Amino acid sequence: MQLLCFTTYTSSGVSQEIEFPLHPETQSIDTVSKIVTELLNTISDCVKDLDGCKDGDILQALSMVMAIRSRMVDIEPETSHKLLMQFIEQHHQAVLDAKTQIASRA
């Protein structure tokens, strides 16, 4: 199984080393990585200027985008739903299993 190794950093000094399992038909790990990076950067840029933006608002907006995007692909709705649920479960578990480090302060 192909893995996308991805490291995240938060403003509070927490880093996570995540190994995301990829679908067997993944065409380009680099493309997937670039899209994930661009989406995370765009979200960070967008919410920094929004007063009162909560994490739940972000998650809700992302789920709406995933639902919309899943209907834009040329496959049956049941298939896209199944894939979407599979991806969410696998990738959420990868984040839970990630190696987390907290930066120390001297």
PDB file of N, CA and C in Angstrom:
ATOM      1  N   MET A   1       0.850  -1.186   0.000  1.00  0.00           N
ATOM      2  CA  MET A   1       0.000   0.000   0.000  1.00  0.00           C
ATOM      3  C   MET A   1       0.887   1.237   0.000  1.00  0.00           C
ATOM      4  N   GLN A   2       0.545   2.181  -0.859  1.00  0.00           N
ATOM      5  CA  GLN A   2       1.257   3.450  -0.894  1.00  0.00           C
ATOM      6  C   GLN A   2       0.843   4.304   0.298  1.00  0.00           C
ATOM      7  N   LEU A   3       1.805   5.064   0.817  1.00  0.00           N
ATOM      8  CA  LEU A   3       1.535   5.974   1.924  1.00  0.00           C
ATOM      9  C   LEU A   3       1.953   7.381   1.536  1.00  0.00           C
ATOM     10  N   LEU A   4       1.178   8.352   1.988  1.00  0.00           N
ATOM     11  CA  LEU A   4       1.561   9.752   1.883  1.00  0.00           C
ATOM     12  C   LEU A   4       2.027  10.170   3.270  1.00  0.00           C
ATOM     13  N   CYS A   5       3.329  10.435   3.400  1.00  0.00           N
ATOM     14  CA  CYS A   5       3.875  10.895   4.680  1.00  0.00           C
ATOM     15  C   CYS A   5       3.739  12.410   4.715  1.00  0.00           C
ATOM     16  N   PHE A   6       3.082  12.894   5.750  1.00  0.00           N
ATOM     17  CA  PHE A   6       2.725  14.307   5.820  1.00  0.00           C
ATOM     18  C   PHE A   6       2.980  14.804   7.234  1.00  0.00           C
ATOM     19  N   THR A   7       3.653  15.934   7.374  1.00  0.00           N
ATOM     20  CA  THR A   7       3.922  16.515   8.684  1.00  0.00           C
ATOM     21  C   THR A   7       3.172  17.830   8.802  1.00  0.00           C
ATOM     22  N   THR A   8       2.467  17.983   9.916  1.00  0.00           N
ATOM     23  CA  THR A   8       1.747  19.230  10.181  1.00  0.00           C
ATOM     24  C   THR A   8       2.381  19.940  11.367  1.00  0.00           C
ATOM     25  N   TYR A   9       2.249  21.252  11.395  1.00  0.00           N
ATOM     26  CA  TYR A   9       2.748  22.079  12.489  1.00  0.00           C
ATOM     27  C   TYR A   9       1.653  23.063  12.879  1.00  0.00           C
ATOM     28  N   THR A  10       1.402  23.176  14.173  1.00  0.00           N
ATOM     29  CA  THR A  10       0.415  24.143  14.637  1.00  0.00           C
ATOM     30  C   THR A  10       1.112  25.372  15.193  1.00  0.00           C
ATOM     31  N   SER A  11       0.374  26.448  15.338  1.00  0.00           N
ATOM     32  CA  SER A  11       0.939  27.680  15.881  1.00  0.00           C
ATOM     33  C   SER A  11       1.335  27.526  17.342  1.00  0.00           C
ATOM     34  N   SER A  12       0.809  26.505  18.017  1.00  0.00           N
ATOM     35  CA  SER A  12       1.156  26.278  19.424  1.00  0.00           C
ATOM     36  C   SER A  12       2.366  25.360  19.586  1.00  0.00           C
ATOM     37  N   GLY A  13       3.010  24.993  18.484  1.00  0.00           N
ATOM     38  CA  GLY A  13       4.234  24.213  18.560  1.00  0.00           C
ATOM     39  C   GLY A  13       4.059  22.705  18.526  1.00  0.00           C
ATOM     40  N   VAL A  14       2.898  22.237  18.147  1.00  0.00           N
ATOM     41  CA  VAL A  14       2.654  20.798  18.050  1.00  0.00           C
ATOM     42  C   VAL A  14       2.889  20.358  16.605  1.00  0.00           C
ATOM     43  N   SER A  15       3.631  19.264  16.456  1.00  0.00           N
ATOM     44  CA  SER A  15       3.799  18.699  15.117  1.00  0.00           C
ATOM     45  C   SER A  15       3.286  17.268  15.116  1.00  0.00           C
ATOM     46  N   GLN A  16       2.796  16.850  13.972  1.00  0.00           N
ATOM     47  CA  GLN A  16       2.321  15.482  13.799  1.00  0.00           C
ATOM     48  C   GLN A  16       2.926  14.915  12.527  1.00  0.00           C
ATOM     49  N   GLU A  17       3.466  13.711  12.637  1.00  0.00           N
ATOM     50  CA  GLU A  17       3.970  12.986  11.477  1.00  0.00           C
ATOM     51  C   GLU A  17       2.929  11.929  11.136  1.00  0.00           C
ATOM     52  N   ILE A  18       2.233  12.137  10.031  1.00  0.00           N
ATOM     53  CA  ILE A  18       1.090  11.306   9.661  1.00  0.00           C
ATOM     54  C   ILE A  18       1.447  10.473   8.433  1.00  0.00           C
ATOM     55  N   GLU A  19       1.047   9.210   8.460  1.00  0.00           N
ATOM     56  CA  GLU A  19       1.200   8.332   7.298  1.00  0.00           C
ATOM     57  C   GLU A  19      -0.195   7.973   6.789  1.00  0.00           C
ATOM     58  N   PHE A  20      -0.606   8.660   5.740  1.00  0.00           N
ATOM     59  CA  PHE A  20      -1.931   8.433   5.169  1.00  0.00           C
ATOM     60  C   PHE A  20      -1.887   7.276   4.168  1.00  0.00           C
ATOM     61  N   PRO A  21      -2.762   6.280   4.337  1.00  0.00           N
ATOM     62  CA  PRO A  21      -2.856   5.238   3.313  1.00  0.00           C
ATOM     63  C   PRO A  21      -3.550   5.808   2.079  1.00  0.00           C
ATOM     64  N   LEU A  22      -3.050   5.430   0.925  1.00  0.00           N
ATOM     65  CA  LEU A  22      -3.624   5.927  -0.321  1.00  0.00           C
ATOM     66  C   LEU A  22      -4.382   4.816  -1.040  1.00  0.00           C
ATOM     67  N   HIS A  23      -5.373   5.225  -1.783  1.00  0.00           N
ATOM     68  CA  HIS A  23      -6.172   4.292  -2.578  1.00  0.00           C
ATOM     69  C   HIS A  23      -5.259   3.624  -3.610  1.00  0.00           C
ATOM     70  N   PRO A  24      -5.475   2.349  -3.893  1.00  0.00           N
ATOM     71  CA  PRO A  24      -4.626   1.650  -4.870  1.00  0.00           C
ATOM     72  C   PRO A  24      -4.589   2.306  -6.255  1.00  0.00           C
ATOM     73  N   GLU A  25      -5.617   3.050  -6.611  1.00  0.00           N
ATOM     74  CA  GLU A  25      -5.657   3.689  -7.926  1.00  0.00           C
ATOM     75  C   GLU A  25      -5.148   5.131  -7.913  1.00  0.00           C
ATOM     76  N   THR A  26      -4.487   5.530  -6.828  1.00  0.00           N
ATOM     77  CA  THR A  26      -3.916   6.876  -6.755  1.00  0.00           C
ATOM     78  C   THR A  26      -2.937   7.071  -7.909  1.00  0.00           C
ATOM     79  N   GLN A  27      -3.111   8.148  -8.651  1.00  0.00           N
ATOM     80  CA  GLN A  27      -2.274   8.418  -9.824  1.00  0.00           C
ATOM     81  C   GLN A  27      -0.954   9.089  -9.464  1.00  0.00           C
ATOM     82  N   SER A  28      -0.980   9.999  -8.459  1.00  0.00           N
ATOM     83  CA  SER A  28       0.227  10.757  -8.132  1.00  0.00           C
ATOM     84  C   SER A  28       0.227  11.153  -6.657  1.00  0.00           C
ATOM     85  N   ILE A  29       1.180  10.599  -5.925  1.00  0.00           N
ATOM     86  CA  ILE A  29       1.332  10.980  -4.516  1.00  0.00           C
ATOM     87  C   ILE A  29       1.656  12.466  -4.425  1.00  0.00           C
ATOM     88  N   ASP A  30       2.502  12.956  -5.332  1.00  0.00           N
ATOM     89  CA  ASP A  30       2.884  14.374  -5.310  1.00  0.00           C
ATOM     90  C   ASP A  30       1.678  15.287  -5.501  1.00  0.00           C
ATOM     91  N   THR A  31       0.780  14.915  -6.394  1.00  0.00           N
ATOM     92  CA  THR A  31      -0.415  15.720  -6.620  1.00  0.00           C
ATOM     93  C   THR A  31      -1.301  15.735  -5.383  1.00  0.00           C
ATOM     94  N   VAL A  32      -1.503  14.577  -4.776  1.00  0.00           N
ATOM     95  CA  VAL A  32      -2.319  14.509  -3.557  1.00  0.00           C
ATOM     96  C   VAL A  32      -1.689  15.376  -2.470  1.00  0.00           C
ATOM     97  N   SER A  33      -0.373  15.261  -2.290  1.00  0.00           N
ATOM     98  CA  SER A  33       0.323  16.051  -1.275  1.00  0.00           C
ATOM     99  C   SER A  33       0.180  17.548  -1.538  1.00  0.00           C
ATOM    100  N   LYS A  34       0.335  17.954  -2.793  1.00  0.00           N
ATOM    101  CA  LYS A  34       0.214  19.381  -3.140  1.00  0.00           C
ATOM    102  C   LYS A  34      -1.195  19.895  -2.861  1.00  0.00           C
ATOM    103  N   ILE A  35      -2.217  19.121  -3.204  1.00  0.00           N
ATOM    104  CA  ILE A  35      -3.595  19.554  -2.958  1.00  0.00           C
ATOM    105  C   ILE A  35      -3.854  19.686  -1.462  1.00  0.00           C
ATOM    106  N   VAL A  36      -3.399  18.712  -0.670  1.00  0.00           N
ATOM    107  CA  VAL A  36      -3.587  18.780   0.785  1.00  0.00           C
ATOM    108  C   VAL A  36      -2.891  20.017   1.347  1.00  0.00           C
ATOM    109  N   THR A  37      -1.659  20.247   0.928  1.00  0.00           N
ATOM    110  CA  THR A  37      -0.903  21.412   1.409  1.00  0.00           C
ATOM    111  C   THR A  37      -1.601  22.714   1.034  1.00  0.00           C
ATOM    112  N   GLU A  38      -2.021  22.832  -0.215  1.00  0.00           N
ATOM    113  CA  GLU A  38      -2.693  24.050  -0.674  1.00  0.00           C
ATOM    114  C   GLU A  38      -4.011  24.282   0.057  1.00  0.00           C
ATOM    115  N   LEU A  39      -4.779  23.217   0.268  1.00  0.00           N
ATOM    116  CA  LEU A  39      -6.048  23.363   0.993  1.00  0.00           C
ATOM    117  C   LEU A  39      -5.814  23.825   2.427  1.00  0.00           C
ATOM    118  N   LEU A  40      -4.850  23.210   3.110  1.00  0.00           N
ATOM    119  CA  LEU A  40      -4.565  23.618   4.491  1.00  0.00           C
ATOM    120  C   LEU A  40      -4.089  25.068   4.555  1.00  0.00           C
ATOM    121  N   ASN A  41      -3.222  25.466   3.633  1.00  0.00           N
ATOM    122  CA  ASN A  41      -2.748  26.852   3.607  1.00  0.00           C
ATOM    123  C   ASN A  41      -3.884  27.824   3.314  1.00  0.00           C
ATOM    124  N   THR A  42      -4.754  27.472   2.386  1.00  0.00           N
ATOM    125  CA  THR A  42      -5.894  28.327   2.046  1.00  0.00           C
ATOM    126  C   THR A  42      -6.830  28.481   3.239  1.00  0.00           C
ATOM    127  N   ILE A  43      -7.098  27.392   3.933  1.00  0.00           N
ATOM    128  CA  ILE A  43      -7.963  27.463   5.122  1.00  0.00           C
ATOM    129  C   ILE A  43      -7.332  28.366   6.165  1.00  0.00           C
ATOM    130  N   SER A  44      -6.040  28.200   6.424  1.00  0.00           N
ATOM    131  CA  SER A  44      -5.358  29.045   7.411  1.00  0.00           C
ATOM    132  C   SER A  44      -5.435  30.513   7.028  1.00  0.00           C
ATOM    133  N   ASP A  45      -5.180  30.813   5.755  1.00  0.00           N
ATOM    134  CA  ASP A  45      -5.247  32.200   5.287  1.00  0.00           C
ATOM    135  C   ASP A  45      -6.657  32.766   5.414  1.00  0.00           C
ATOM    136  N   CYS A  46      -7.649  31.953   5.105  1.00  0.00           N
ATOM    137  CA  CYS A  46      -9.046  32.397   5.131  1.00  0.00           C
ATOM    138  C   CYS A  46      -9.516  32.691   6.552  1.00  0.00           C
ATOM    139  N   VAL A  47      -9.231  31.794   7.476  1.00  0.00           N
ATOM    140  CA  VAL A  47      -9.808  31.933   8.815  1.00  0.00           C
ATOM    141  C   VAL A  47      -9.065  32.923   9.702  1.00  0.00           C
ATOM    142  N   LYS A  48      -7.843  33.286   9.350  1.00  0.00           N
ATOM    143  CA  LYS A  48      -7.108  34.215  10.212  1.00  0.00           C
ATOM    144  C   LYS A  48      -7.776  35.589  10.265  1.00  0.00           C
ATOM    145  N   ASP A  49      -8.547  35.929   9.241  1.00  0.00           N
ATOM    146  CA  ASP A  49      -9.224  37.223   9.196  1.00  0.00           C
ATOM    147  C   ASP A  49     -10.702  37.149   9.575  1.00  0.00           C
ATOM    148  N   LEU A  50     -11.172  35.975   9.986  1.00  0.00           N
ATOM    149  CA  LEU A  50     -12.583  35.798  10.338  1.00  0.00           C
ATOM    150  C   LEU A  50     -12.745  35.766  11.852  1.00  0.00           C
ATOM    151  N   ASP A  51     -13.320  36.815  12.402  1.00  0.00           N
ATOM    152  CA  ASP A  51     -13.583  36.837  13.838  1.00  0.00           C
ATOM    153  C   ASP A  51     -14.662  35.822  14.167  1.00  0.00           C
ATOM    154  N   GLY A  52     -14.456  35.080  15.229  1.00  0.00           N
ATOM    155  CA  GLY A  52     -15.469  34.140  15.684  1.00  0.00           C
ATOM    156  C   GLY A  52     -15.508  32.833  14.927  1.00  0.00           C
ATOM    157  N   CYS A  53     -14.533  32.591  14.058  1.00  0.00           N
ATOM    158  CA  CYS A  53     -14.504  31.328  13.318  1.00  0.00           C
ATOM    159  C   CYS A  53     -14.054  30.221  14.259  1.00  0.00           C
ATOM    160  N   LYS A  54     -14.837  29.188  14.365  1.00  0.00           N
ATOM    161  CA  LYS A  54     -14.554  28.062  15.255  1.00  0.00           C
ATOM    162  C   LYS A  54     -14.186  26.834  14.428  1.00  0.00           C
ATOM    163  N   ASP A  55     -13.512  25.893  15.075  1.00  0.00           N
ATOM    164  CA  ASP A  55     -13.112  24.666  14.393  1.00  0.00           C
ATOM    165  C   ASP A  55     -14.312  23.917  13.822  1.00  0.00           C
ATOM    166  N   GLY A  56     -15.431  23.934  14.528  1.00  0.00           N
ATOM    167  CA  GLY A  56     -16.634  23.271  14.029  1.00  0.00           C
ATOM    168  C   GLY A  56     -17.131  23.878  12.732  1.00  0.00           C
ATOM    169  N   ASP A  57     -16.983  25.203  12.596  1.00  0.00           N
ATOM    170  CA  ASP A  57     -17.363  25.871  11.343  1.00  0.00           C
ATOM    171  C   ASP A  57     -16.497  25.375  10.182  1.00  0.00           C
ATOM    172  N   ILE A  58     -15.201  25.225  10.458  1.00  0.00           N
ATOM    173  CA  ILE A  58     -14.273  24.758   9.427  1.00  0.00           C
ATOM    174  C   ILE A  58     -14.610  23.324   9.020  1.00  0.00           C
ATOM    175  N   LEU A  59     -14.821  22.461  10.006  1.00  0.00           N
ATOM    176  CA  LEU A  59     -15.152  21.063   9.702  1.00  0.00           C
ATOM    177  C   LEU A  59     -16.454  20.955   8.914  1.00  0.00           C
ATOM    178  N   GLN A  60     -17.431  21.768   9.283  1.00  0.00           N
ATOM    179  CA  GLN A  60     -18.709  21.750   8.573  1.00  0.00           C
ATOM    180  C   GLN A  60     -18.534  22.191   7.112  1.00  0.00           C
ATOM    181  N   ALA A  61     -17.763  23.252   6.916  1.00  0.00           N
ATOM    182  CA  ALA A  61     -17.516  23.734   5.555  1.00  0.00           C
ATOM    183  C   ALA A  61     -16.765  22.690   4.729  1.00  0.00           C
ATOM    184  N   LEU A  62     -15.785  22.037   5.343  1.00  0.00           N
ATOM    185  CA  LEU A  62     -15.037  21.002   4.627  1.00  0.00           C
ATOM    186  C   LEU A  62     -15.919  19.823   4.242  1.00  0.00           C
ATOM    187  N   SER A  63     -16.819  19.439   5.136  1.00  0.00           N
ATOM    188  CA  SER A  63     -17.705  18.318   4.807  1.00  0.00           C
ATOM    189  C   SER A  63     -18.640  18.688   3.658  1.00  0.00           C
ATOM    190  N   MET A  64     -19.060  19.952   3.605  1.00  0.00           N
ATOM    191  CA  MET A  64     -19.894  20.403   2.495  1.00  0.00           C
ATOM    192  C   MET A  64     -19.119  20.348   1.181  1.00  0.00           C
ATOM    193  N   VAL A  65     -17.868  20.800   1.212  1.00  0.00           N
ATOM    194  CA  VAL A  65     -17.031  20.774   0.015  1.00  0.00           C
ATOM    195  C   VAL A  65     -16.804  19.332  -0.444  1.00  0.00           C
ATOM    196  N   MET A  66     -16.550  18.428   0.497  1.00  0.00           N
ATOM    197  CA  MET A  66     -16.356  17.019   0.125  1.00  0.00           C
ATOM    198  C   MET A  66     -17.614  16.437  -0.494  1.00  0.00           C
ATOM    199  N   ALA A  67     -18.764  16.774   0.059  1.00  0.00           N
ATOM    200  CA  ALA A  67     -20.025  16.273  -0.498  1.00  0.00           C
ATOM    201  C   ALA A  67     -20.252  16.816  -1.909  1.00  0.00           C
ATOM    202  N   ILE A  68     -20.007  18.107  -2.087  1.00  0.00           N
ATOM    203  CA  ILE A  68     -20.165  18.715  -3.409  1.00  0.00           C
ATOM    204  C   ILE A  68     -19.202  18.074  -4.406  1.00  0.00           C
ATOM    205  N   ARG A  69     -17.951  17.968  -4.003  1.00  0.00           N
ATOM    206  CA  ARG A  69     -16.934  17.425  -4.911  1.00  0.00           C
ATOM    207  C   ARG A  69     -17.225  15.967  -5.269  1.00  0.00           C
ATOM    208  N   SER A  70     -17.776  15.213  -4.321  1.00  0.00           N
ATOM    209  CA  SER A  70     -18.073  13.801  -4.588  1.00  0.00           C
ATOM    210  C   SER A  70     -19.163  13.634  -5.645  1.00  0.00           C
ATOM    211  N   ARG A  71     -20.000  14.654  -5.815  1.00  0.00           N
ATOM    212  CA  ARG A  71     -21.043  14.600  -6.850  1.00  0.00           C
ATOM    213  C   ARG A  71     -20.541  15.132  -8.188  1.00  0.00           C
ATOM    214  N   MET A  72     -19.359  15.727  -8.193  1.00  0.00           N
ATOM    215  CA  MET A  72     -18.801  16.268  -9.428  1.00  0.00           C
ATOM    216  C   MET A  72     -17.997  15.227 -10.205  1.00  0.00           C
ATOM    217  N   VAL A  73     -17.737  14.076  -9.579  1.00  0.00           N
ATOM    218  CA  VAL A  73     -16.989  13.022 -10.264  1.00  0.00           C
ATOM    219  C   VAL A  73     -17.953  12.125 -11.024  1.00  0.00           C
ATOM    220  N   ASP A  74     -17.438  11.486 -12.037  1.00  0.00           N
ATOM    221  CA  ASP A  74     -18.290  10.697 -12.931  1.00  0.00           C
ATOM    222  C   ASP A  74     -18.398   9.244 -12.461  1.00  0.00           C
ATOM    223  N   ILE A  75     -18.981   9.051 -11.274  1.00  0.00           N
ATOM    224  CA  ILE A  75     -19.268   7.712 -10.763  1.00  0.00           C
ATOM    225  C   ILE A  75     -20.631   7.739 -10.081  1.00  0.00           C
ATOM    226  N   GLU A  76     -21.160   6.581  -9.843  1.00  0.00           N
ATOM    227  CA  GLU A  76     -22.471   6.478  -9.202  1.00  0.00           C
ATOM    228  C   GLU A  76     -22.428   7.089  -7.799  1.00  0.00           C
ATOM    229  N   PRO A  77     -23.506   7.746  -7.364  1.00  0.00           N
ATOM    230  CA  PRO A  77     -23.544   8.362  -6.035  1.00  0.00           C
ATOM    231  C   PRO A  77     -23.230   7.374  -4.905  1.00  0.00           C
ATOM    232  N   GLU A  78     -23.693   6.147  -5.023  1.00  0.00           N
ATOM    233  CA  GLU A  78     -23.434   5.156  -3.976  1.00  0.00           C
ATOM    234  C   GLU A  78     -21.941   4.840  -3.885  1.00  0.00           C
ATOM    235  N   THR A  79     -21.287   4.789  -5.030  1.00  0.00           N
ATOM    236  CA  THR A  79     -19.852   4.507  -5.062  1.00  0.00           C
ATOM    237  C   THR A  79     -19.061   5.662  -4.476  1.00  0.00           C
ATOM    238  N   SER A  80     -19.420   6.885  -4.848  1.00  0.00           N
ATOM    239  CA  SER A  80     -18.695   8.044  -4.310  1.00  0.00           C
ATOM    240  C   SER A  80     -18.910   8.158  -2.806  1.00  0.00           C
ATOM    241  N   HIS A  81     -20.112   7.853  -2.338  1.00  0.00           N
ATOM    242  CA  HIS A  81     -20.387   7.893  -0.901  1.00  0.00           C
ATOM    243  C   HIS A  81     -19.545   6.848  -0.172  1.00  0.00           C
ATOM    244  N   LYS A  82     -19.490   5.655  -0.718  1.00  0.00           N
ATOM    245  CA  LYS A  82     -18.707   4.585  -0.100  1.00  0.00           C
ATOM    246  C   LYS A  82     -17.226   4.961  -0.029  1.00  0.00           C
ATOM    247  N   LEU A  83     -16.692   5.498  -1.130  1.00  0.00           N
ATOM    248  CA  LEU A  83     -15.293   5.927  -1.147  1.00  0.00           C
ATOM    249  C   LEU A  83     -15.031   7.041  -0.146  1.00  0.00           C
ATOM    250  N   LEU A  84     -15.922   8.016  -0.115  1.00  0.00           N
ATOM    251  CA  LEU A  84     -15.770   9.138   0.795  1.00  0.00           C
ATOM    252  C   LEU A  84     -15.740   8.672   2.242  1.00  0.00           C
ATOM    253  N   MET A  85     -16.650   7.785   2.613  1.00  0.00           N
ATOM    254  CA  MET A  85     -16.691   7.263   3.982  1.00  0.00           C
ATOM    255  C   MET A  85     -15.433   6.446   4.293  1.00  0.00           C
ATOM    256  N   GLN A  86     -14.985   5.665   3.322  1.00  0.00           N
ATOM    257  CA  GLN A  86     -13.763   4.877   3.494  1.00  0.00           C
ATOM    258  C   GLN A  86     -12.563   5.796   3.717  1.00  0.00           C
ATOM    259  N   PHE A  87     -12.445   6.833   2.899  1.00  0.00           N
ATOM    260  CA  PHE A  87     -11.339   7.775   3.038  1.00  0.00           C
ATOM    261  C   PHE A  87     -11.365   8.472   4.394  1.00  0.00           C
ATOM    262  N   ILE A  88     -12.531   8.928   4.816  1.00  0.00           N
ATOM    263  CA  ILE A  88     -12.638   9.626   6.099  1.00  0.00           C
ATOM    264  C   ILE A  88     -12.191   8.715   7.235  1.00  0.00           C
ATOM    265  N   GLU A  89     -12.687   7.482   7.252  1.00  0.00           N
ATOM    266  CA  GLU A  89     -12.317   6.538   8.314  1.00  0.00           C
ATOM    267  C   GLU A  89     -10.813   6.261   8.311  1.00  0.00           C
ATOM    268  N   GLN A  90     -10.264   5.936   7.151  1.00  0.00           N
ATOM    269  CA  GLN A  90      -8.840   5.608   7.064  1.00  0.00           C
ATOM    270  C   GLN A  90      -7.955   6.794   7.433  1.00  0.00           C
ATOM    271  N   HIS A  91      -8.302   7.950   6.932  1.00  0.00           N
ATOM    272  CA  HIS A  91      -7.448   9.110   7.155  1.00  0.00           C
ATOM    273  C   HIS A  91      -7.593   9.655   8.570  1.00  0.00           C
ATOM    274  N   HIS A  92      -8.775   9.547   9.128  1.00  0.00           N
ATOM    275  CA  HIS A  92      -8.954   9.947  10.522  1.00  0.00           C
ATOM    276  C   HIS A  92      -8.134   9.029  11.423  1.00  0.00           C
ATOM    277  N   GLN A  93      -8.147   7.732  11.142  1.00  0.00           N
ATOM    278  CA  GLN A  93      -7.352   6.792  11.936  1.00  0.00           C
ATOM    279  C   GLN A  93      -5.860   7.086  11.795  1.00  0.00           C
ATOM    280  N   ALA A  94      -5.422   7.455  10.599  1.00  0.00           N
ATOM    281  CA  ALA A  94      -4.016   7.802  10.393  1.00  0.00           C
ATOM    282  C   ALA A  94      -3.610   8.994  11.252  1.00  0.00           C
ATOM    283  N   VAL A  95      -4.497   9.976  11.369  1.00  0.00           N
ATOM    284  CA  VAL A  95      -4.209  11.140  12.212  1.00  0.00           C
ATOM    285  C   VAL A  95      -4.162  10.727  13.682  1.00  0.00           C
ATOM    286  N   LEU A  96      -5.085   9.858  14.099  1.00  0.00           N
ATOM    287  CA  LEU A  96      -5.076   9.380  15.483  1.00  0.00           C
ATOM    288  C   LEU A  96      -3.809   8.595  15.795  1.00  0.00           C
ATOM    289  N   ASP A  97      -3.279   7.879  14.811  1.00  0.00           N
ATOM    290  CA  ASP A  97      -2.077   7.062  14.993  1.00  0.00           C
ATOM    291  C   ASP A  97      -0.786   7.856  14.813  1.00  0.00           C
ATOM    292  N   ALA A  98      -0.881   9.113  14.445  1.00  0.00           N
ATOM    293  CA  ALA A  98       0.293   9.924  14.112  1.00  0.00           C
ATOM    294  C   ALA A  98       1.206  10.117  15.316  1.00  0.00           C
ATOM    295  N   LYS A  99       2.479  10.247  14.993  1.00  0.00           N
ATOM    296  CA  LYS A  99       3.482  10.581  16.005  1.00  0.00           C
ATOM    297  C   LYS A  99       3.375  12.083  16.273  1.00  0.00           C
ATOM    298  N   THR A 100       3.085  12.430  17.524  1.00  0.00           N
ATOM    299  CA  THR A 100       2.895  13.832  17.899  1.00  0.00           C
ATOM    300  C   THR A 100       4.049  14.299  18.767  1.00  0.00           C
ATOM    301  N   GLN A 101       4.545  15.494  18.496  1.00  0.00           N
ATOM    302  CA  GLN A 101       5.608  16.092  19.297  1.00  0.00           C
ATOM    303  C   GLN A 101       5.221  17.515  19.656  1.00  0.00           C
ATOM    304  N   ILE A 102       5.567  17.880  20.877  1.00  0.00           N
ATOM    305  CA  ILE A 102       5.331  19.245  21.338  1.00  0.00           C
ATOM    306  C   ILE A 102       6.686  19.911  21.502  1.00  0.00           C
ATOM    307  N   ALA A 103       6.851  21.048  20.854  1.00  0.00           N
ATOM    308  CA  ALA A 103       8.121  21.764  20.921  1.00  0.00           C
ATOM    309  C   ALA A 103       8.349  22.270  22.332  1.00  0.00           C
ATOM    310  N   SER A 104       9.564  22.067  22.813  1.00  0.00           N
ATOM    311  CA  SER A 104       9.894  22.569  24.153  1.00  0.00           C
ATOM    312  C   SER A 104      10.406  23.992  24.038  1.00  0.00           C
ATOM    313  N   ARG A 105      10.291  24.692  25.145  1.00  0.00           N
ATOM    314  CA  ARG A 105      10.752  26.085  25.166  1.00  0.00           C
ATOM    315  C   ARG A 105      11.892  26.207  26.156  1.00  0.00           C
ATOM    316  N   ALA A 106      12.933  26.882  25.726  1.00  0.00           N
ATOM    317  CA  ALA A 106      14.108  27.043  26.591  1.00  0.00           C
ATOM    318  C   ALA A 106      14.045  28.352  27.329  1.00  0.00           C
TER     319      ALA A 106
END
